[in-house]
Amino acid sequence: MVKVAILGFGVVGSGVAEVITGNGAGISKKADDLVELKYILDVRDFPDSPFAQNFVKDFAAIENDPEVNVVVETIGGVGAALDFTERALKAGKSVVSSNKELVATHGRRLLDLAAENNVVYLFEASVGGGIPILRPLSECMAANDILEICGIVNGTANYIFTRMVQDGIPFEEALRGAQANGYAEQNPTADVEGMDTCRKLCILSSIAFGWHLLPEQVPTTGITKITLADEAYAAACGMRIKLLGRAIAQEDGSVCPFVEPHFVSLQDPLGGVEDVFNAIKVKGDAVGDVMFYGRGAGKLPTASAVVADVIAAARKLTRAGYHPWQANRPDSVMPSDKLASRWYVRLAEGGLSAEEKLTIDQAVAGESGWITEAMTRPELNKMLEGKAVLSVIRVLD
Amino acid sequence: MVKVAILGFGVVGSGVAEVITGNGAGISKKADDLVELKYILDVRDFPDSPFAQNFVKDFAAIENDPEVNVVVETIGGVGAALDFTERALKAGKSVVSSNKELVATHGRRLLDLAAENNVVYLFEASVGGGIPILRPLSECMAANDILEICGIVNGTANYIFTRMVQDGIPFEEALRGAQANGYAEQNPTADVEGMDTCRKLCILSSIAFGWHLLPEQVPTTGITKITLADEAYAAACGMRIKLLGRAIAQEDGSVCPFVEPHFVSLQDPLGGVEDVFNAIKVKGDAVGDVMFYGRGAGKLPTASAVVADVIAAARKLTRAGYHPWQANRPDSVMPSDKLASRWYVRLAEGGLSAEEKLTIDQAVAGESGWITEAMTRPELNKMLEGKAVLSVIRVLD
């Protein structure tokens, strides 16, 4: 008998309760054991919830109940979530999480703590919602040296770009629409400033390259400055603007991680990823490019990823956790400034001697768009000295 | 210490030998144990191979060596491959396979045999080459009821279609080009007649729906009758022709499996899959559509999937095999004739009262292309009675 406690009854937590109870027979069969929801921890009251009898307000009730084998953490943040996760692991309970901030910041220590206590810490739902990515990356691609990760992992940002292009509305209006549709938080900072993408990139990179990449090591640029003119110039060269999290292995063993909006060709499978969909492209030395695609957020998709981890934890696959990753390497990060790329540049006036001049119908008088040859950011900055620069966006090649 | 024996030194088998020896340190680390190649079984001699000292000609040498824990079967077919797989499992050795014909035909019995002997039978490489699909489908989507599988799983067929469209050459010429490039066998029957897709669909369906679907239960149509005119009409309505393997869960609990060329919209992520790439779309009741994309064949991609399974087997994850599937259900297959779809129809003369008439520049005098409303195949046949029908292709909606 596997008894589950859910911490936090928000969107994901309530979805997990629904999936576990609604699909109980199938889940128990796959877990080779009866899986049952026992507790839900939340500070709020839910007297009308069908799970009303499961609610507790004190984590100690869960911590001290030896019947509870699996704890699902959907609180978010690094406060109570960290405290409860540590206590649950120390109490010999496996923990399943959708909390990307916690994993990106403290994942390695929590994985070690799980191993010490002979339980597992699993977090498939923290990246790409319901898309299977962490376990395939860790297990199915285990025979590869991973060369590169490149992903659209924030559905809110991608939805905003899609609305800008398809509806011809500016960023602010697209953001308000995303909020009205429940695709963006009332405080959208983590999504539009790139922090959410950064955290997910750290988790992917840690699994792929085997050492803990920390968010503060990742130069991160958000999408708030992207204009309709930029989108028009992208379309003019068969591209779309996408917020990408990238981490590229270098020959010297370092990794170059960064989060930036990019021009992405529609010939690239990432270029056609629209709306709230996510897609993560992984390049392995043996397998080449592999891509994982699907809805990266939402109550039931995310809950389904959490519950799959609950099933794995319930099967006591203590050796089926992710391949452990090592401590952070402060000296193994290559600054993205050193990565040569082609660049899109929009000028208020004047010109560039660049690879390609872009033409759009709706061009503002004097303005022009350009794609440069491949160069580093400092080289680009030198080229742009004294120019009236409106936009600079890296091109994915 | 994990000692590996490879059966068959063809393209995949030699790739496995290369990956295991070339990437040995990383593999051993991930396996938590030293992984070493001990034997290669092949009837041929390879005196100049770097693995010359590993070759044996008698399977008994492997079967009777208690040091061998993992046997890699890359022989193909259902003759010696079946015999050796059974004997290896009975001898308490885990077996890893890339042999889709064997799994599609005898998979269930071999999984049972593995379980009885407390070892695993893994075959990630049998579908989609190096693309992680079977383990994610089995484990990461375990909380979902799978509603539908729809995949481009034969790279040869997809390469032929891509060449026809991009180079404007007919089927036969594209096939010869595929053979010249090593993308098609000298006997391409299994690829172009759809049997290869059918076998892979059976494996996907068995894992997704939990009972063994057999190849003879899957109506299978190949691609040999597709013409450049059909491709032109597809392009005229923003579509491409793709050979799809589909299995759709029905409300009564049955499954509707079939392999047919389809008109696929370029708006669908499957529509843009070109060349030898594969893509498998899976719809779960909680997660919605998820897609897996990558190179579906080739020496190193396939070998990397085999070696990932070797690592899993080496970690003795005896409970980490696929969720077992049940016996075949002869009465649970819905004939694809009953599945209503829109249809593309090309007529030598005359017309249809259909949803849409297609226009192409290069139309032959008298010929016309049409997209019908959704209807079953018998309904379509009735509509086409007495007409001069040149082509009929199902539309993916």
PDB file of C-alpha atoms in Angstrom, chain A residues 19 23 26-27 29-32 124 130-132 135-136 138-145 269 277 285-295 300-301 303-305 307-308 311 314-317 319-323 326, chain B residues 19 23 26-27 29-32 124 130-132 135-136 138-145 269 277 285-295 300-301 303-305 307-308 311 314-317 319-323 326:
ATOM      1  CA  VAL A  19      -5.550  12.193 -11.405  1.00  0.00           C
ATOM      2  CA  ASN A  23      -7.446   7.065 -12.480  1.00  0.00           C
ATOM      3  CA  GLY A  26      -4.783   2.055 -13.688  1.00  0.00           C
ATOM      4  CA  ILE A  27      -2.200   3.794 -11.537  1.00  0.00           C
ATOM      5  CA  LYS A  29      -1.808  -1.567 -11.566  1.00  0.00           C
ATOM      6  CA  LYS A  30       1.201   0.194 -13.037  1.00  0.00           C
ATOM      7  CA  ALA A  31       2.688   0.782  -9.583  1.00  0.00           C
ATOM      8  CA  ASP A  32       2.244  -2.928  -8.740  1.00  0.00           C
ATOM      9  CA  GLU A 124       9.852  15.315 -14.251  1.00  0.00           C
ATOM     10  CA  GLY A 130       3.683  16.834 -19.069  1.00  0.00           C
ATOM     11  CA  ILE A 131       6.332  16.316 -21.757  1.00  0.00           C
ATOM     12  CA  PRO A 132       8.596  13.408 -20.856  1.00  0.00           C
ATOM     13  CA  ARG A 135      13.887  10.692 -17.607  1.00  0.00           C
ATOM     14  CA  PRO A 136      14.465  10.206 -21.366  1.00  0.00           C
ATOM     15  CA  SER A 138      18.853  10.796 -18.109  1.00  0.00           C
ATOM     16  CA  GLU A 139      18.129   7.191 -19.070  1.00  0.00           C
ATOM     17  CA  CYS A 140      17.327   6.743 -22.745  1.00  0.00           C
ATOM     18  CA  MET A 141      20.158   8.993 -23.913  1.00  0.00           C
ATOM     19  CA  ALA A 142      22.611   7.637 -21.344  1.00  0.00           C
ATOM     20  CA  ALA A 143      24.928   6.235 -24.014  1.00  0.00           C
ATOM     21  CA  ASN A 144      25.439   9.697 -25.523  1.00  0.00           C
ATOM     22  CA  ASP A 145      27.685  12.564 -24.620  1.00  0.00           C
ATOM     23  CA  PRO A 269      11.528  22.240 -35.899  1.00  0.00           C
ATOM     24  CA  PHE A 277       3.570  24.529 -26.618  1.00  0.00           C
ATOM     25  CA  ASP A 285      27.046  12.619 -30.050  1.00  0.00           C
ATOM     26  CA  ALA A 286      25.570   9.287 -31.169  1.00  0.00           C
ATOM     27  CA  VAL A 287      21.879   9.999 -31.684  1.00  0.00           C
ATOM     28  CA  GLY A 288      22.117  13.474 -33.239  1.00  0.00           C
ATOM     29  CA  ASP A 289      19.157  15.828 -32.741  1.00  0.00           C
ATOM     30  CA  VAL A 290      16.168  14.574 -30.810  1.00  0.00           C
ATOM     31  CA  MET A 291      13.165  16.781 -30.003  1.00  0.00           C
ATOM     32  CA  PHE A 292      10.455  16.508 -27.369  1.00  0.00           C
ATOM     33  CA  TYR A 293       7.265  18.485 -27.950  1.00  0.00           C
ATOM     34  CA  GLY A 294       3.995  19.087 -26.138  1.00  0.00           C
ATOM     35  CA  ARG A 295       2.039  21.300 -23.764  1.00  0.00           C
ATOM     36  CA  LEU A 300      -3.621  18.030 -16.002  1.00  0.00           C
ATOM     37  CA  PRO A 301      -0.509  17.788 -18.219  1.00  0.00           C
ATOM     38  CA  ALA A 303      -0.237  16.565 -12.868  1.00  0.00           C
ATOM     39  CA  SER A 304       0.200  13.596 -15.196  1.00  0.00           C
ATOM     40  CA  ALA A 305       3.979  14.041 -15.056  1.00  0.00           C
ATOM     41  CA  VAL A 307       1.775  11.108 -11.000  1.00  0.00           C
ATOM     42  CA  ALA A 308       4.097   9.188 -13.340  1.00  0.00           C
ATOM     43  CA  ILE A 311       4.241   5.541  -9.800  1.00  0.00           C
ATOM     44  CA  ALA A 314       5.845   3.648  -5.526  1.00  0.00           C
ATOM     45  CA  ARG A 315       7.622   0.883  -7.445  1.00  0.00           C
ATOM     46  CA  LYS A 316      10.558   1.537  -5.149  1.00  0.00           C
ATOM     47  CA  LEU A 317      12.859   2.028  -8.084  1.00  0.00           C
ATOM     48  CA  ARG A 319      18.083   2.999  -8.507  1.00  0.00           C
ATOM     49  CA  ALA A 320      15.815   4.486 -11.162  1.00  0.00           C
ATOM     50  CA  GLY A 321      16.346   8.082 -10.093  1.00  0.00           C
ATOM     51  CA  TYR A 322      18.265  10.438 -12.314  1.00  0.00           C
ATOM     52  CA  HIS A 323      21.945   9.743 -12.744  1.00  0.00           C
ATOM     53  CA  GLN A 326      28.063  16.615  -9.235  1.00  0.00           C
TER      54      GLN A 326
ATOM     55  CA  VAL B  19      29.680   2.814 -28.550  1.00  0.00           C
ATOM     56  CA  ASN B  23      32.381   5.551 -24.507  1.00  0.00           C
ATOM     57  CA  GLY B  26      30.821   7.194 -19.146  1.00  0.00           C
ATOM     58  CA  ILE B  27      28.699   4.106 -19.643  1.00  0.00           C
ATOM     59  CA  LYS B  29      29.682   5.319 -14.505  1.00  0.00           C
ATOM     60  CA  LYS B  30      26.033   5.521 -15.439  1.00  0.00           C
ATOM     61  CA  ALA B  31      25.610   1.777 -15.012  1.00  0.00           C
ATOM     62  CA  ASP B  32      27.217   1.968 -11.543  1.00  0.00           C
ATOM     63  CA  GLU B 124      13.900   0.850 -27.097  1.00  0.00           C
ATOM     64  CA  GLY B 130      17.647   6.557 -31.179  1.00  0.00           C
ATOM     65  CA  ILE B 131      14.525   8.535 -30.294  1.00  0.00           C
ATOM     66  CA  PRO B 132      13.471   7.811 -26.715  1.00  0.00           C
ATOM     67  CA  ARG B 135      10.333   4.060 -22.019  1.00  0.00           C
ATOM     68  CA  PRO B 136       8.751   7.550 -21.953  1.00  0.00           C
ATOM     69  CA  SER B 138       5.605   3.256 -20.652  1.00  0.00           C
ATOM     70  CA  GLU B 139       6.872   5.202 -17.654  1.00  0.00           C
ATOM     71  CA  CYS B 140       6.567   8.958 -18.037  1.00  0.00           C
ATOM     72  CA  MET B 141       3.036   8.789 -19.453  1.00  0.00           C
ATOM     73  CA  ALA B 142       1.939   6.076 -17.021  1.00  0.00           C
ATOM     74  CA  ALA B 143      -0.669   8.329 -15.396  1.00  0.00           C
ATOM     75  CA  ASN B 144      -2.465   8.791 -18.711  1.00  0.00           C
ATOM     76  CA  ASP B 145      -4.958   6.687 -20.548  1.00  0.00           C
ATOM     77  CA  PRO B 269       3.844  19.047 -36.422  1.00  0.00           C
ATOM     78  CA  PHE B 277      13.449  11.816 -39.616  1.00  0.00           C
ATOM     79  CA  ASP B 285      -6.110  11.928 -21.641  1.00  0.00           C
ATOM     80  CA  ALA B 286      -4.251  14.151 -19.151  1.00  0.00           C
ATOM     81  CA  VAL B 287      -1.208  15.397 -21.044  1.00  0.00           C
ATOM     82  CA  GLY B 288      -2.791  15.974 -24.470  1.00  0.00           C
ATOM     83  CA  ASP B 289      -0.531  15.680 -27.528  1.00  0.00           C
ATOM     84  CA  VAL B 290       3.133  14.930 -26.993  1.00  0.00           C
ATOM     85  CA  MET B 291       5.565  14.409 -29.854  1.00  0.00           C
ATOM     86  CA  PHE B 292       8.957  12.690 -30.062  1.00  0.00           C
ATOM     87  CA  TYR B 293      11.189  13.573 -32.993  1.00  0.00           C
ATOM     88  CA  GLY B 294      14.591  12.556 -34.308  1.00  0.00           C
ATOM     89  CA  ARG B 295      16.566  10.303 -36.626  1.00  0.00           C
ATOM     90  CA  LEU B 300      25.007   5.239 -34.133  1.00  0.00           C
ATOM     91  CA  PRO B 301      21.532   6.587 -33.260  1.00  0.00           C
ATOM     92  CA  ALA B 303      23.249   1.794 -31.219  1.00  0.00           C
ATOM     93  CA  SER B 304      22.872   4.583 -28.658  1.00  0.00           C
ATOM     94  CA  ALA B 305      19.343   3.376 -27.858  1.00  0.00           C
ATOM     95  CA  VAL B 307      23.388   0.836 -25.188  1.00  0.00           C
ATOM     96  CA  ALA B 308      21.004   2.906 -23.021  1.00  0.00           C
ATOM     97  CA  ILE B 311      22.906   0.432 -19.013  1.00  0.00           C
ATOM     98  CA  ALA B 314      23.260  -3.508 -16.084  1.00  0.00           C
ATOM     99  CA  ARG B 315      21.750  -1.504 -13.228  1.00  0.00           C
ATOM    100  CA  LYS B 316      19.594  -4.552 -12.585  1.00  0.00           C
ATOM    101  CA  LEU B 317      16.447  -2.493 -12.770  1.00  0.00           C
ATOM    102  CA  ARG B 319      11.281  -3.681 -12.098  1.00  0.00           C
ATOM    103  CA  ALA B 320      12.155  -0.986 -14.613  1.00  0.00           C
ATOM    104  CA  GLY B 321      11.082  -3.002 -17.636  1.00  0.00           C
ATOM    105  CA  TYR B 322       8.040  -1.937 -19.600  1.00  0.00           C
ATOM    106  CA  HIS B 323       4.720  -2.295 -17.854  1.00  0.00           C
ATOM    107  CA  GLN B 326      -1.531  -8.781 -21.840  1.00  0.00           C
TER     108      GLN B 326
END
